[in-house]
Short mmCIF file of C-alpha atoms in Angstrom, two decimals:
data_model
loop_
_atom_site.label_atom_id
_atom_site.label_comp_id
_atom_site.label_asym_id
_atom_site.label_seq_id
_atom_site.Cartn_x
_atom_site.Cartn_y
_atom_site.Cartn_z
CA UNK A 1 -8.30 0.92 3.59
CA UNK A 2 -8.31 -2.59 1.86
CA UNK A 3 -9.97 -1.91 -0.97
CA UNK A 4 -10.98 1.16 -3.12
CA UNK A 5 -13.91 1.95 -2.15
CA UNK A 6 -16.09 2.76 0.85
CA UNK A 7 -17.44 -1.04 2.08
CA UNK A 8 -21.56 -1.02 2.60
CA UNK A 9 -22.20 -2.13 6.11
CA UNK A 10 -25.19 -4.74 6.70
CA UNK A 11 -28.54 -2.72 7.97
CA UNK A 12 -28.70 -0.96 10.49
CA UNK A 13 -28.44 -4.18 13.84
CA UNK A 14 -27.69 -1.35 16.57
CA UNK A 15 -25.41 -3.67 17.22
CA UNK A 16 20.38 5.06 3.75
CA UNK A 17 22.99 8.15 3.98
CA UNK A 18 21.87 10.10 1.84
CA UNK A 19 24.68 12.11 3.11
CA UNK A 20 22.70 14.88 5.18
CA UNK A 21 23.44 12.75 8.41
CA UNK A 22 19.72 11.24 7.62
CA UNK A 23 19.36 8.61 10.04
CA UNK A 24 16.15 6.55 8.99
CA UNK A 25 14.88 4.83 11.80
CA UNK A 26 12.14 3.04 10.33
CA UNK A 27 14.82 1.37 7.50
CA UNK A 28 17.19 4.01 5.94
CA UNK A 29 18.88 6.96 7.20
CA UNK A 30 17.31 10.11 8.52
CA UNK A 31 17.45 14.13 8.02
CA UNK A 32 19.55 16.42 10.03
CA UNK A 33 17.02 17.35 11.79
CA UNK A 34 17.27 14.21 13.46
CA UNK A 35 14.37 12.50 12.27
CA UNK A 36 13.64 8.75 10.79
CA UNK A 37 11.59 7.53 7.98
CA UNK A 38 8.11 8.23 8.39
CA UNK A 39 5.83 5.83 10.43
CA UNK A 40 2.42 6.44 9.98
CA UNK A 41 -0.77 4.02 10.80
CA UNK A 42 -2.38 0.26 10.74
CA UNK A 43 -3.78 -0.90 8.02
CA UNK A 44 -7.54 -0.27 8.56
CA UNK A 45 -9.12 -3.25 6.20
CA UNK A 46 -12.80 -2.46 6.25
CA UNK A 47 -12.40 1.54 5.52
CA UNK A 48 -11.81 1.38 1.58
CA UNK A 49 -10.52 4.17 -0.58
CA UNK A 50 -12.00 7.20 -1.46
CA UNK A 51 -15.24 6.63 -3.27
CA UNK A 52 -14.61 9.00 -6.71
CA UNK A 53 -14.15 6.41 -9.24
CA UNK A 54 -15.43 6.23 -12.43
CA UNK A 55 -17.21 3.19 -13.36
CA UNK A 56 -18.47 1.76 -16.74
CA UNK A 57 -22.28 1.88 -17.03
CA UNK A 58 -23.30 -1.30 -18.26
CA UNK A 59 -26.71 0.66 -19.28
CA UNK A 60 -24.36 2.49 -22.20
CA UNK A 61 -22.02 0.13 -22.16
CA UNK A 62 -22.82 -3.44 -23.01
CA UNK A 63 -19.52 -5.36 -22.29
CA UNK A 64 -19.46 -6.90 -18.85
CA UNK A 65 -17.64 -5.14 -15.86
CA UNK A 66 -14.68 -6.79 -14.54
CA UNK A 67 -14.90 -6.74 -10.93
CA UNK A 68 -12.87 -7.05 -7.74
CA UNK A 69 -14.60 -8.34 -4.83
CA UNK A 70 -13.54 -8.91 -1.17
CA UNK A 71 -15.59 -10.18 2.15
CA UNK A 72 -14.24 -10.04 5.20
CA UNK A 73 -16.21 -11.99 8.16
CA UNK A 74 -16.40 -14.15 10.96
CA UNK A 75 -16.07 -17.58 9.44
CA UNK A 76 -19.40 -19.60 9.58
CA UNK A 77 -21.12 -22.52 7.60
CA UNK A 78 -22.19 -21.15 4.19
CA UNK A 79 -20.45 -18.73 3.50
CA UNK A 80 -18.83 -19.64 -0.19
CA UNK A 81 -22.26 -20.80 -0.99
CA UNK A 82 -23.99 -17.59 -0.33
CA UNK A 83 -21.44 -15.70 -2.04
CA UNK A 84 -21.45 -17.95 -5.52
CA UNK A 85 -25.76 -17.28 -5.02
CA UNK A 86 -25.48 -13.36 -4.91
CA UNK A 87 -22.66 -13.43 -8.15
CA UNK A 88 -25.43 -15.71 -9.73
CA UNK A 89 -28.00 -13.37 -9.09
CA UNK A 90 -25.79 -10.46 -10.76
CA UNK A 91 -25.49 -12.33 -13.72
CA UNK A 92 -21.84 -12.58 -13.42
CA UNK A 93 -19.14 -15.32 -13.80
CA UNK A 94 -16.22 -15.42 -11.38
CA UNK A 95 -12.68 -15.47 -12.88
CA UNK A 96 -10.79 -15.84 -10.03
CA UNK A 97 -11.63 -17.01 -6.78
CA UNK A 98 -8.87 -17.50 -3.44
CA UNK A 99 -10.74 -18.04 0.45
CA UNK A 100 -8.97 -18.45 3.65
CA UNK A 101 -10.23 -18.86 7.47
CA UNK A 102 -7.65 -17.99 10.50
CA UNK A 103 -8.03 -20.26 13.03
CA UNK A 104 -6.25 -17.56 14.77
CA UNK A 105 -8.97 -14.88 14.44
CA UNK A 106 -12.11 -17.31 12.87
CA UNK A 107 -11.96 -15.17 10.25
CA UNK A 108 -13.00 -16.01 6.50
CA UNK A 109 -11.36 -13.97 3.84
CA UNK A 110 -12.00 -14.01 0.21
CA UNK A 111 -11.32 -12.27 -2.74
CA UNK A 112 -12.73 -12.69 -6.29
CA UNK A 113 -13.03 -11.39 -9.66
CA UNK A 114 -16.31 -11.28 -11.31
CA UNK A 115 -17.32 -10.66 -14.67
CA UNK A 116 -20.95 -9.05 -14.48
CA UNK A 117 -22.90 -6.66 -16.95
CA UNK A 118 -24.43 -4.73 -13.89
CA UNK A 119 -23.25 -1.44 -12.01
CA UNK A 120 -22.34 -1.01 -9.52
CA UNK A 121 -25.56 -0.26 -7.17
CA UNK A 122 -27.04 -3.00 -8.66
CA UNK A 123 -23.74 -5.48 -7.58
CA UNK A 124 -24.33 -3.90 -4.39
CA UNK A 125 -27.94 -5.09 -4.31
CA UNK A 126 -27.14 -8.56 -4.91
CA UNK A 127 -24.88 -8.95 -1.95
CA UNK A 128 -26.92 -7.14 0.39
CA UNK A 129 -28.21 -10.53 2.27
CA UNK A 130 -25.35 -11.62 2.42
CA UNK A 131 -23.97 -8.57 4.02
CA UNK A 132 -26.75 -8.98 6.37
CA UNK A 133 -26.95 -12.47 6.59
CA UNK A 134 -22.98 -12.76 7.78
CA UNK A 135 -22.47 -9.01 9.02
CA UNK A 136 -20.20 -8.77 6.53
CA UNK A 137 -17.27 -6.18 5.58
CA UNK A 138 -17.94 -6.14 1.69
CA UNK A 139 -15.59 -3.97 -1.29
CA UNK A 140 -16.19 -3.87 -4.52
CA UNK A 141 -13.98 -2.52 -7.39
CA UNK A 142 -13.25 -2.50 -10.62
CA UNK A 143 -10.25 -4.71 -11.55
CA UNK A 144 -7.60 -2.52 -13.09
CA UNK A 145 -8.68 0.67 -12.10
CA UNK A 146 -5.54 2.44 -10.96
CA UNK A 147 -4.71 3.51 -7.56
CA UNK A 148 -4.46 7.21 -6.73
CA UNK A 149 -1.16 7.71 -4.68
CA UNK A 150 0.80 9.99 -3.28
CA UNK A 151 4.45 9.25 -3.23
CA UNK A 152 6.84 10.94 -0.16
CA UNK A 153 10.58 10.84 -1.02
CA UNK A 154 13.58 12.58 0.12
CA UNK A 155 17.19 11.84 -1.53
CA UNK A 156 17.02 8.73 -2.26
CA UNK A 157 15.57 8.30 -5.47
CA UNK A 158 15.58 4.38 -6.52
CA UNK A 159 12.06 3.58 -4.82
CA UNK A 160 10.37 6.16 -7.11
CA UNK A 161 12.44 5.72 -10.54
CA UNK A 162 10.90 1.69 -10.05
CA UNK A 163 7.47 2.81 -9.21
CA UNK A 164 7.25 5.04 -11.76
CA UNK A 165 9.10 3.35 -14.38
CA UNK A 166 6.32 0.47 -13.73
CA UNK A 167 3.42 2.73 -13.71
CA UNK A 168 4.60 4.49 -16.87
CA UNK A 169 5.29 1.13 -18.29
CA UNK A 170 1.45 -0.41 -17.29
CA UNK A 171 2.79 -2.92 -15.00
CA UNK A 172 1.35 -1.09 -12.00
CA UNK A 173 -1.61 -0.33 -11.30
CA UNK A 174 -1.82 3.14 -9.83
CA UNK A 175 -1.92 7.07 -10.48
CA UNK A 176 0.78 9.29 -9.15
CA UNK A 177 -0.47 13.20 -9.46
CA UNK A 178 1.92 14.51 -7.10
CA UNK A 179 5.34 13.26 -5.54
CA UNK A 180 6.21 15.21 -2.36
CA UNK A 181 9.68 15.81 -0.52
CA UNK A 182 11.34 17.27 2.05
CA UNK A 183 14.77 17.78 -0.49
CA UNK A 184 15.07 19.20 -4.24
CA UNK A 185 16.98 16.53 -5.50
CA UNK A 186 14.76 14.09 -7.45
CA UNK A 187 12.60 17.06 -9.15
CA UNK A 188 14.51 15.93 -12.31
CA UNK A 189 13.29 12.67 -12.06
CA UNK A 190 9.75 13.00 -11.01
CA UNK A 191 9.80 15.39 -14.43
CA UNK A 192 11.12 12.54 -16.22
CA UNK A 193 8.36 11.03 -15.74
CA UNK A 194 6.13 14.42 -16.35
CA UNK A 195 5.07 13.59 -12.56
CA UNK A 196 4.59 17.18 -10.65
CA UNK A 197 6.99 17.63 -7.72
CA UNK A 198 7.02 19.44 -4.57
CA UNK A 199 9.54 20.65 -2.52
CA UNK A 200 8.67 21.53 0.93
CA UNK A 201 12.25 22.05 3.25
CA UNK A 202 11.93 19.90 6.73
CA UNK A 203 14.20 22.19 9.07
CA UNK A 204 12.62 22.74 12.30
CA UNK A 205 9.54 22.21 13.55
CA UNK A 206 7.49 24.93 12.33
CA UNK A 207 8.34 24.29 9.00
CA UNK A 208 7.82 20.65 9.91
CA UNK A 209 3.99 20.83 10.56
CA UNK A 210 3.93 23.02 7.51
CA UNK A 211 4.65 19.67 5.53
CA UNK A 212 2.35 17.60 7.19
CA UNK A 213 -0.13 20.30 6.43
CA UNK A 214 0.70 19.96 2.78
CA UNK A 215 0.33 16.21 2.91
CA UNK A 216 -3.06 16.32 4.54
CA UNK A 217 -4.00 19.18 1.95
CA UNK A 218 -2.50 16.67 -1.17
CA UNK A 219 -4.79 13.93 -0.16
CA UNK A 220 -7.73 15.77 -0.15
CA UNK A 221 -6.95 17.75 -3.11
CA UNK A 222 -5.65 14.57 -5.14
CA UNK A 223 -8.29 11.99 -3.81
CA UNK A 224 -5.62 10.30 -2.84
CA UNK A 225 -5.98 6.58 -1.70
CA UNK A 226 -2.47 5.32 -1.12
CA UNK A 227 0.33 7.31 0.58
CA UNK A 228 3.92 5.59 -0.12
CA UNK A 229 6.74 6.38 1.89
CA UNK A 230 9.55 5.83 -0.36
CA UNK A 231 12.45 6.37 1.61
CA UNK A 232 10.85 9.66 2.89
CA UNK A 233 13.14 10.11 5.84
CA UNK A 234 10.78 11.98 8.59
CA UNK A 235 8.77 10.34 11.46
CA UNK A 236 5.10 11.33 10.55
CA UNK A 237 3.59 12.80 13.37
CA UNK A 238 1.10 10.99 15.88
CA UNK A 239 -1.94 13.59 14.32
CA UNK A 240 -0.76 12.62 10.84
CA UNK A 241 -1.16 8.77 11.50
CA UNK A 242 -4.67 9.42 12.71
CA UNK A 243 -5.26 11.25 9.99
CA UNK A 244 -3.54 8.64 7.22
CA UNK A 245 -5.05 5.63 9.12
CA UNK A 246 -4.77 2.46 6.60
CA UNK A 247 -3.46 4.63 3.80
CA UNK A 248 0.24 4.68 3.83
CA UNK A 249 2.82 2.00 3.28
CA UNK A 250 6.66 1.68 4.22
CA UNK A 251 9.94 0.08 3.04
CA UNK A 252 12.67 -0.50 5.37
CA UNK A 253 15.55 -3.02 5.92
CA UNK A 254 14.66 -6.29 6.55
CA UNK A 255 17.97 -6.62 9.01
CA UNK A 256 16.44 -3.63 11.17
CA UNK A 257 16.37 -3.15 14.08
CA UNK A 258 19.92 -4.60 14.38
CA UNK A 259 21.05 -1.81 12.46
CA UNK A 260 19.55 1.41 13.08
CA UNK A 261 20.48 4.97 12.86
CA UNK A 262 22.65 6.07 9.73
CA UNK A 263 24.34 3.86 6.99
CA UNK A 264 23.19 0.59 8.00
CA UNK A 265 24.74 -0.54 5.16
CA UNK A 266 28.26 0.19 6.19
CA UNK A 267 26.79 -1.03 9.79
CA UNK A 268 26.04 -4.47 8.10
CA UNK A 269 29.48 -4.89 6.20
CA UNK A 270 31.16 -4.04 9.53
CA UNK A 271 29.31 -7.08 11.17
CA UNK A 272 29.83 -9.37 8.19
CA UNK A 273 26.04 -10.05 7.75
CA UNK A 274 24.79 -12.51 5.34
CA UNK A 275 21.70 -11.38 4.26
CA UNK A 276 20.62 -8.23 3.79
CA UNK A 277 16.93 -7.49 2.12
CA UNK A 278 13.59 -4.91 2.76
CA UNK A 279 10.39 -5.27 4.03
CA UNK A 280 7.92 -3.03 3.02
CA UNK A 281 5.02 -2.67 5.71
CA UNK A 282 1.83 -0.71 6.67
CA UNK A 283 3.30 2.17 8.91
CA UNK A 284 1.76 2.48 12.38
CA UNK A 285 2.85 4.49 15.13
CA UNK A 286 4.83 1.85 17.01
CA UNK A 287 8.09 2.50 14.67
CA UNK A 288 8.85 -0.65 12.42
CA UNK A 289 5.99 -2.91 13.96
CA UNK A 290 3.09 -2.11 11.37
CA UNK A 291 1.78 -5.49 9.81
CA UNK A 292 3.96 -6.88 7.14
CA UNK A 293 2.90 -6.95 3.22
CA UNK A 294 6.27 -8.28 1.27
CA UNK A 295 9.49 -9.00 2.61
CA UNK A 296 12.76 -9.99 0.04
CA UNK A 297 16.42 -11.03 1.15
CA UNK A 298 19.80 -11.94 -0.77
CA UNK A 299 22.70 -13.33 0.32
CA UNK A 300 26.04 -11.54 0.54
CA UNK A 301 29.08 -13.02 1.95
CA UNK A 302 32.71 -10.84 3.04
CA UNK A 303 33.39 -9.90 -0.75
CA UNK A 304 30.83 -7.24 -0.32
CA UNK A 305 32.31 -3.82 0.33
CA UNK A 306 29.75 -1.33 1.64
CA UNK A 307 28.96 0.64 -1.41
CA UNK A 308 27.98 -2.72 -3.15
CA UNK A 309 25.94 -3.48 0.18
CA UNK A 310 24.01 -0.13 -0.85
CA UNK A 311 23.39 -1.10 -4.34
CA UNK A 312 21.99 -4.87 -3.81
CA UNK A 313 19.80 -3.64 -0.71
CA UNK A 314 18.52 -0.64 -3.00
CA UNK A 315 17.06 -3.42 -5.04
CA UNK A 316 15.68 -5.44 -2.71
CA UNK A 317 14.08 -2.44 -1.35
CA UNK A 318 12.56 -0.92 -4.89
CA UNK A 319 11.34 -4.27 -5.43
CA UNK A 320 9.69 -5.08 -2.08
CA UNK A 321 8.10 -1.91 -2.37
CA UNK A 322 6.66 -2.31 -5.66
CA UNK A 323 5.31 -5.49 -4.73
CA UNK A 324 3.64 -4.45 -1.88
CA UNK A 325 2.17 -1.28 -3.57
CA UNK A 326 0.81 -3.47 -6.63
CA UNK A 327 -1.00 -6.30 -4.24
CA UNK A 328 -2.81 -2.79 -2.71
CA UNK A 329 -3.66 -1.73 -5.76
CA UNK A 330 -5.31 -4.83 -6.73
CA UNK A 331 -6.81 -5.22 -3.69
CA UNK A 332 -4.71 -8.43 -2.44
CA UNK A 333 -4.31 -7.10 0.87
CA UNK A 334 -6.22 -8.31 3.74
CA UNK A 335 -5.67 -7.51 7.86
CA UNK A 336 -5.95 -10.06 10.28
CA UNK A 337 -4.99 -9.13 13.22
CA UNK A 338 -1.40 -7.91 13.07
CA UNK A 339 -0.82 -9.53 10.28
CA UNK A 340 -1.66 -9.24 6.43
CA UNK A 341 -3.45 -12.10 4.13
CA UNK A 342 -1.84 -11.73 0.44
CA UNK A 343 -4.44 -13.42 -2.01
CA UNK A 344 -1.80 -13.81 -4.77
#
């Protein structure tokens, strides 16, 4: 999922201790039950989001659509030029405008924003040579339009109070209908924020699958195009990755996987590390290894005991995973290979 809608092919070519002995393997600390923080999937760049938004209709609506658009495709002469010829044939004036080619991959990225009074279909219709023409991957949204996510938490509740307090606050763009977790104890907060909650207990692993069921049943019932595990401390299952593929996102310490296991905080002070810091990723199901989105550090030094450890990585990681979730939402995010292109 890169962007937030379904792309349209080219024709047819047949060709943390959160003191329940959590012990989060993928960056925190992880339930009793022994498991980690979920891993899910790769990021899957050319699937899009669910395609249920609501657009403006320039036909009632006069004022020019702001669009998001992003093409993804082996990098070639004429590219740019093509591009600029189908945004002049929509009418539309581009805003913003960032391009990149891997010599790794020869792959050309872009991303722009285009002001246009068309719809959508008709946007569509414009860049349908060039689909064809370059066998382009092709996603088109509309900037702004916030991201439907689901948010998975456990105890640890400073990864949700900063989404939240961001989304509430209109510095993020998404849509949180539902916050799920395997513990009761940030139902106050998610209500703070007049965000339902859901408790579903992780104790064996009946009631395991159970959950997973729930979170497969929350997606579809939510249309929900971003999963964020934030600090949700249970390894997703290898069906639930399949079934999540591209749509979830993880935060984890940076300094893993020297410190793994339970309070890798306290692990950290006892090795007198001098950095400590998050990196928020897209979860696959090689634990820790999906392709990297943001990653933030600070230095520390011995003055550091382990509670204030806790407090300066909690930071890092609320704001790593913010980041990461807001250049999703805004359709920053591109794959190449195993690694991610941010168009800032």
């Amino acid at each position: 999922m890169t962007g937030r809608h379904p792309t349209f092919p080219a024709p047819s070519r047949d060709g943390d201790g959160d003191g329940d002995g959590d012990g989060n393997a993928d960056g925190g600390d992880g339930d009793g039950n022994g498991d980690g923080n979920g891993a899910g999937n790769g990021y899957a760049p050319d699937r899009g989001r669910a395609h249920r938004a609501r657009y403006p209709d320039p036909v009632t609506d006069p004022t020019p659509t702001h669009w998001t658009l992003t093409l993804v495709c082996d990098d070639r002469p004429g590219i740019v030029h093509a591009v600029s010829g189908a945004v002049v044939a929509a009418n539309g004036n581009i805003t913003e405008s960032q391009q990149f080619s891997s010599a790794d991959t020869n792959t050309f990225f872009m991303r722009l924003q285009v002001m246009a009074p068309v719809d959508r279909a008709a946007f569509e219709q414009a860049l349908a040579p060039v689909v064809e023409r370059y066998d382009a991957r092709v996603q088109l949204d509309v900037v702004g339009r916030p991201l439907r996510t689901l948010v998975l938490v456990s105890k640890a509740g400073h990864c949700l109070n900063d989404l939240l307090y961001r989304q509430r606050g209109g510095q993020l763009p998404i849509e949180v209908p539902l916050v799920l977790s395997n513990h009761p104890d940030l139902s106050e907060l998610a209500a703070f924020y007049s965000v339902p909650f859901e408790h579903r207990p992780v104790t064996d692993a009946a009631s395991k699958q159970a959950m997973e069921q729930r979170i497969l049943d929350a997606v579809d019932e939510h249309d929900i195009e971003l999963v964020v595990l934030a600090r949700y401390m249970q390894i997703l299952s290898p069906e639930l990755c399949a079934a999540l593929e591209g749509r979830a996102v993880n935060i984890h310490h940076s300094f893993l996987p020297g410190f793994k296991g339970a309070n890798p905080y306290r692990q950290a002070h006892a090795r007198g590390v001098k950095l400590i810091g998050a990196t928020a990723h897209f979860v696959t199901s090689d634990l820790d290894e999906g392709p990297i989105i943001e990653q933030n550090v600070v230095r520390v030094d011995h003055t550091k005991d382990p509670s204030e450890l806790v407090s300066i990585g909690q930071d890092e990681e609320s704001r790593t995973l913010t980041q990461a979730v807001r250049w999703i939402a805004e359709d920053r995010v591109l794959l190449d290979g195993a690694r991610t292109i941010i168009f800032r």
